GROMACS .gro file of C-alpha atoms in nm:
model
  218
    1MET     CA    1   0.000   0.000   0.000
    2THR     CA    2   0.154   0.326  -0.115
    3ARG     CA    3   0.093   0.631   0.099
    4ARG     CA    4   0.061   0.971  -0.062
    5ASP     CA    5   0.096   1.248   0.194
    6TYR     CA    6   0.005   1.565   0.000
    7GLU     CA    7  -0.225   1.667  -0.284
    8LYS     CA    8  -0.277   2.008  -0.446
    9ILE     CA    9  -0.609   2.126  -0.587
   10ASP     CA   10  -0.655   2.422  -0.821
   11GLY     CA   11  -0.972   2.592  -0.704
   12SER     CA   12  -1.021   2.779  -1.032
   13ALA     CA   13  -1.149   2.453  -1.186
   14TYR     CA   14  -1.467   2.465  -0.974
   15ALA     CA   15  -1.764   2.701  -0.936
   16ASN     CA   16  -1.818   2.631  -0.567
   17ILE     CA   17  -1.602   2.448  -0.313
   18TYR     CA   18  -1.705   2.319   0.029
   19ALA     CA   19  -1.530   2.148   0.319
   20VAL     CA   20  -1.734   1.892   0.511
   21GLY     CA   21  -1.684   1.765   0.864
   22ASP     CA   22  -1.658   1.402   0.977
   23LEU     CA   23  -1.942   1.206   0.813
   24HIS     CA   24  -1.920   0.884   1.019
   25GLY     CA   25  -2.177   0.707   0.805
   26CYS     CA   26  -2.432   0.991   0.802
   27TYR     CA   27  -2.492   0.968   0.429
   28GLU     CA   28  -2.852   1.092   0.421
   29LEU     CA   29  -2.765   1.395   0.633
   30PHE     CA   30  -2.481   1.476   0.392
   31MET     CA   31  -2.714   1.447   0.092
   32ARG     CA   32  -2.960   1.686   0.256
   33GLU     CA   33  -2.684   1.938   0.319
   34LEU     CA   34  -2.573   1.920  -0.045
   35GLU     CA   35  -2.930   1.966  -0.160
   36SER     CA   36  -2.970   2.270   0.065
   37VAL     CA   37  -2.686   2.450  -0.115
   38LYS     CA   38  -2.800   2.328  -0.461
   39PHE     CA   39  -2.472   2.143  -0.506
   40ASP     CA   40  -2.389   2.077  -0.872
   41THR     CA   41  -2.182   1.761  -0.916
   42ALA     CA   42  -2.070   1.880  -1.260
   43ARG     CA   43  -1.927   2.213  -1.140
   44ASP     CA   44  -1.871   2.199  -0.763
   45LEU     CA   45  -1.636   2.021  -0.523
   46VAL     CA   46  -1.652   1.887  -0.166
   47ILE     CA   47  -1.335   1.826   0.035
   48SER     CA   48  -1.382   1.594   0.332
   49VAL     CA   49  -1.170   1.607   0.647
   50GLY     CA   50  -1.196   1.228   0.667
   51ASP     CA   51  -1.367   0.978   0.897
   52LEU     CA   52  -1.623   0.880   0.637
   53ILE     CA   53  -1.704   0.554   0.814
   54ASP     CA   54  -1.808   0.396   1.147
   55ARG     CA   55  -2.070   0.482   1.410
   56GLY     CA   56  -2.342   0.603   1.169
   57PRO     CA   57  -2.596   0.396   0.973
   58HIS     CA   58  -2.453   0.416   0.620
   59SER     CA   59  -2.078   0.365   0.630
   60LEU     CA   60  -2.061   0.182   0.298
   61SER     CA   61  -2.255   0.458   0.120
   62CYS     CA   62  -2.018   0.718   0.262
   63LEU     CA   63  -1.715   0.511   0.165
   64ARG     CA   64  -1.846   0.491  -0.192
   65LEU     CA   65  -1.824   0.871  -0.216
   66ILE     CA   66  -1.451   0.848  -0.285
   67ARG     CA   67  -1.530   0.715  -0.633
   68ASN     CA   68  -1.691   1.047  -0.733
   69SER     CA   69  -1.494   1.316  -0.917
   70TRP     CA   70  -1.675   1.590  -0.719
   71PHE     CA   71  -1.561   1.445  -0.384
   72LYS     CA   72  -1.207   1.464  -0.242
   73ALA     CA   73  -1.095   1.347   0.101
   74VAL     CA   74  -0.799   1.322   0.329
   75LYS     CA   75  -0.759   1.008   0.536
   76GLY     CA   76  -0.911   1.008   0.881
   77ASN     CA   77  -0.807   0.787   1.169
   78HIS     CA   78  -1.106   0.558   1.108
   79GLU     CA   79  -1.001   0.496   0.748
   80CYS     CA   80  -0.646   0.432   0.870
   81MET     CA   81  -0.766   0.177   1.126
   82ALA     CA   82  -0.972  -0.002   0.860
   83ILE     CA   83  -0.687   0.001   0.608
   84GLU     CA   84  -0.433  -0.139   0.853
   85GLY     CA   85  -0.680  -0.385   1.003
   86LEU     CA   86  -0.842  -0.528   0.691
   87LEU     CA   87  -0.584  -0.475   0.418
   88GLY     CA   88  -0.275  -0.497   0.634
   89GLN     CA   89  -0.410  -0.781   0.848
   90ASP     CA   90  -0.269  -0.606   1.154
   91GLU     CA   91  -0.436  -0.766   1.457
   92HIS     CA   92  -0.383  -0.459   1.676
   93TYR     CA   93  -0.562  -0.235   1.427
   94GLN     CA   94  -0.833  -0.496   1.370
   95ARG     CA   95  -0.915  -0.492   1.740
   96LEU     CA   96  -0.883  -0.112   1.759
   97TRP     CA   97  -1.113  -0.061   1.462
   98LEU     CA   98  -1.377  -0.303   1.588
   99TYR     CA   99  -1.364  -0.133   1.929
  100ASN     CA  100  -1.416   0.203   1.755
  101ALA     CA  101  -1.736   0.098   1.573
  102GLY     CA  102  -1.584  -0.083   1.276
  103ASP     CA  103  -1.812  -0.380   1.346
  104TRP     CA  104  -2.060  -0.264   1.077
  105VAL     CA  105  -1.850  -0.456   0.826
  106LEU     CA  106  -1.942  -0.784   1.001
  107SER     CA  107  -2.306  -0.747   0.894
  108LEU     CA  108  -2.225  -0.710   0.523
  109ASN     CA  109  -2.281  -0.982   0.268
  110PRO     CA  110  -1.978  -1.127   0.083
  111THR     CA  111  -2.027  -0.900  -0.219
  112GLU     CA  112  -2.038  -0.590  -0.001
  113ARG     CA  113  -1.734  -0.701   0.197
  114ALA     CA  114  -1.540  -0.744  -0.127
  115GLU     CA  115  -1.648  -0.393  -0.227
  116VAL     CA  116  -1.526  -0.255   0.106
  117LEU     CA  117  -1.185  -0.411   0.048
  118ASP     CA  118  -1.165  -0.252  -0.299
  119LEU     CA  119  -1.270   0.087  -0.160
  120LEU     CA  120  -1.014   0.065   0.120
  121LYS     CA  121  -0.745  -0.001  -0.140
  122PHE     CA  122  -0.852   0.327  -0.298
  123CYS     CA  123  -0.851   0.492   0.045
  124ALA     CA  124  -0.494   0.377   0.103
  125GLY     CA  125  -0.390   0.619  -0.171
  126LEU     CA  126  -0.574   0.918  -0.025
  127PRO     CA  127  -0.352   1.202   0.099
  128LEU     CA  128  -0.301   1.309   0.457
  129VAL     CA  129  -0.304   1.676   0.350
  130ILE     CA  130  -0.490   1.860   0.075
  131GLU     CA  131  -0.374   2.207  -0.025
  132LEU     CA  132  -0.640   2.415  -0.199
  133ASN     CA  133  -0.528   2.722  -0.395
  134ASP     CA  134  -0.783   2.970  -0.526
  135GLU     CA  135  -0.733   3.336  -0.622
  136GLY     CA  136  -0.421   3.366  -0.410
  137VAL     CA  137  -0.575   3.206  -0.102
  138LYS     CA  138  -0.413   2.888   0.029
  139THR     CA  139  -0.625   2.658   0.246
  140VAL     CA  140  -0.484   2.340   0.398
  141ILE     CA  141  -0.709   2.049   0.498
  142ALA     CA  142  -0.608   1.754   0.718
  143HIS     CA  143  -0.800   1.528   0.950
  144ALA     CA  144  -0.667   1.614   1.296
  145ASP     CA  145  -0.372   1.853   1.279
  146TYR     CA  146  -0.073   1.982   1.086
  147PRO     CA  147   0.216   1.921   1.327
  148TYR     CA  148   0.433   2.225   1.256
  149ASP     CA  149   0.411   2.601   1.307
  150GLN     CA  150   0.522   2.654   0.945
  151TYR     CA  151   0.343   2.484   0.656
  152ARG     CA  152   0.530   2.364   0.352
  153PHE     CA  153   0.388   2.140   0.081
  154GLY     CA  154   0.561   1.803   0.091
  155ARG     CA  155   0.712   1.851   0.436
  156SER     CA  156   0.762   1.520   0.612
  157LEU     CA  157   0.492   1.420   0.858
  158THR     CA  158   0.370   1.098   1.011
  159GLN     CA  159   0.027   0.948   0.975
  160GLU     CA  160  -0.006   0.959   1.354
  161GLN     CA  161   0.046   1.337   1.357
  162ALA     CA  162  -0.204   1.402   1.080
  163VAL     CA  163  -0.492   1.177   1.185
  164TRP     CA  164  -0.476   1.140   1.565
  165GLU     CA  165  -0.320   1.454   1.719
  166ARG     CA  166  -0.541   1.668   1.949
  167ARG     CA  167  -0.285   1.863   2.150
  168ARG     CA  168  -0.351   2.207   1.997
  169ILE     CA  169  -0.729   2.195   2.027
  170GLU     CA  170  -0.723   2.048   2.377
  171MET     CA  171  -0.491   2.329   2.488
  172ARG     CA  172  -0.702   2.586   2.296
  173ASP     CA  173  -0.374   2.695   2.138
  174GLU     CA  174  -0.439   3.005   1.924
  175THR     CA  175  -0.095   3.013   1.761
  176GLU     CA  176  -0.126   3.064   1.387
  177ILE     CA  177   0.043   2.825   1.148
  178LYS     CA  178   0.245   3.021   0.895
  179GLY     CA  179   0.269   2.936   0.527
  180ALA     CA  180  -0.104   2.923   0.449
  181ASP     CA  181  -0.409   3.139   0.504
  182ALA     CA  182  -0.631   2.883   0.675
  183PHE     CA  183  -0.621   2.528   0.807
  184ILE     CA  184  -0.928   2.308   0.836
  185PHE     CA  185  -0.944   2.002   1.060
  186GLY     CA  186  -1.202   1.757   1.192
  187HIS     CA  187  -1.148   1.464   1.432
  188THR     CA  188  -1.264   1.628   1.756
  189PRO     CA  189  -1.646   1.640   1.793
  190LEU     CA  190  -1.771   1.986   1.889
  191LYS     CA  191  -2.115   2.143   1.927
  192ARG     CA  192  -2.014   2.419   1.683
  193VAL     CA  193  -1.726   2.515   1.456
  194MET     CA  194  -1.427   2.636   1.657
  195GLN     CA  195  -1.162   2.880   1.538
  196LEU     CA  196  -0.820   2.891   1.700
  197GLY     CA  197  -0.577   3.124   1.526
  198ASN     CA  198  -0.604   3.046   1.155
  199ARG     CA  199  -0.733   2.694   1.226
  200LEU     CA  200  -1.098   2.590   1.191
  201TYR     CA  201  -1.225   2.268   1.350
  202ILE     CA  202  -1.539   2.157   1.168
  203ASP     CA  203  -1.635   1.818   1.315
  204THR     CA  204  -1.965   1.930   1.466
  205GLY     CA  205  -2.077   1.581   1.558
  206ALA     CA  206  -2.295   1.465   1.270
  207VAL     CA  207  -2.332   1.121   1.425
  208PHE     CA  208  -2.356   1.248   1.785
  209PHE     CA  209  -2.557   1.571   1.756
  210GLY     CA  210  -2.709   1.548   1.405
  211ASN     CA  211  -2.516   1.858   1.306
  212LEU     CA  212  -2.299   1.829   0.993
  213THR     CA  213  -2.091   2.130   0.891
  214LEU     CA  214  -2.066   2.206   0.521
  215LEU     CA  215  -1.832   2.504   0.505
  216ARG     CA  216  -1.818   2.708   0.187
  217LEU     CA  217  -1.461   2.783   0.078
  218LYS     CA  218  -1.551   2.937  -0.256
   0.00000   0.00000   0.00000
């Protein structure tokens, strides 16, 4: 499994661009949010902060989103647990994933399980960081954090830092990260979007509170 850490997106190719918080299987809620903004799959783009799966009722439907050209995503910790557990046959991650609501896969039929494996192979190639550039504005999206005080495309980082780290938000650290205009993260469920410095945390607990944030970037 090859890991790709960074991806760049040219925002000028799209009419409207949105960032969406952790879906966690809340497919129908996501579809309602897209409908509310009259999302056009031919002209618009959604960038997900990851954690498409687990806990909610429609994990497979959310995982299928990665096949769409209008949908981009960074890897979340739940995708990473599934990838390591199912594809990598890592017993530690298998147990960790099942403990963290990955047991939905056990109720699937053989055809659906095969599809999940194929989709996770696709997920294994998702980036940890997406850099969006549009009209001179640089926005960086990752699941949990960007581990430095200075952003640089391609800078070395570990999967652990990008998909699990909560230190900054737990400390309510308002230090700005230089090198980009804004950073968007998910991972930590909140009642509302939180801004700390030039960082926005947009996991507003779709699966816990029924509140999914669809943040317009363009």
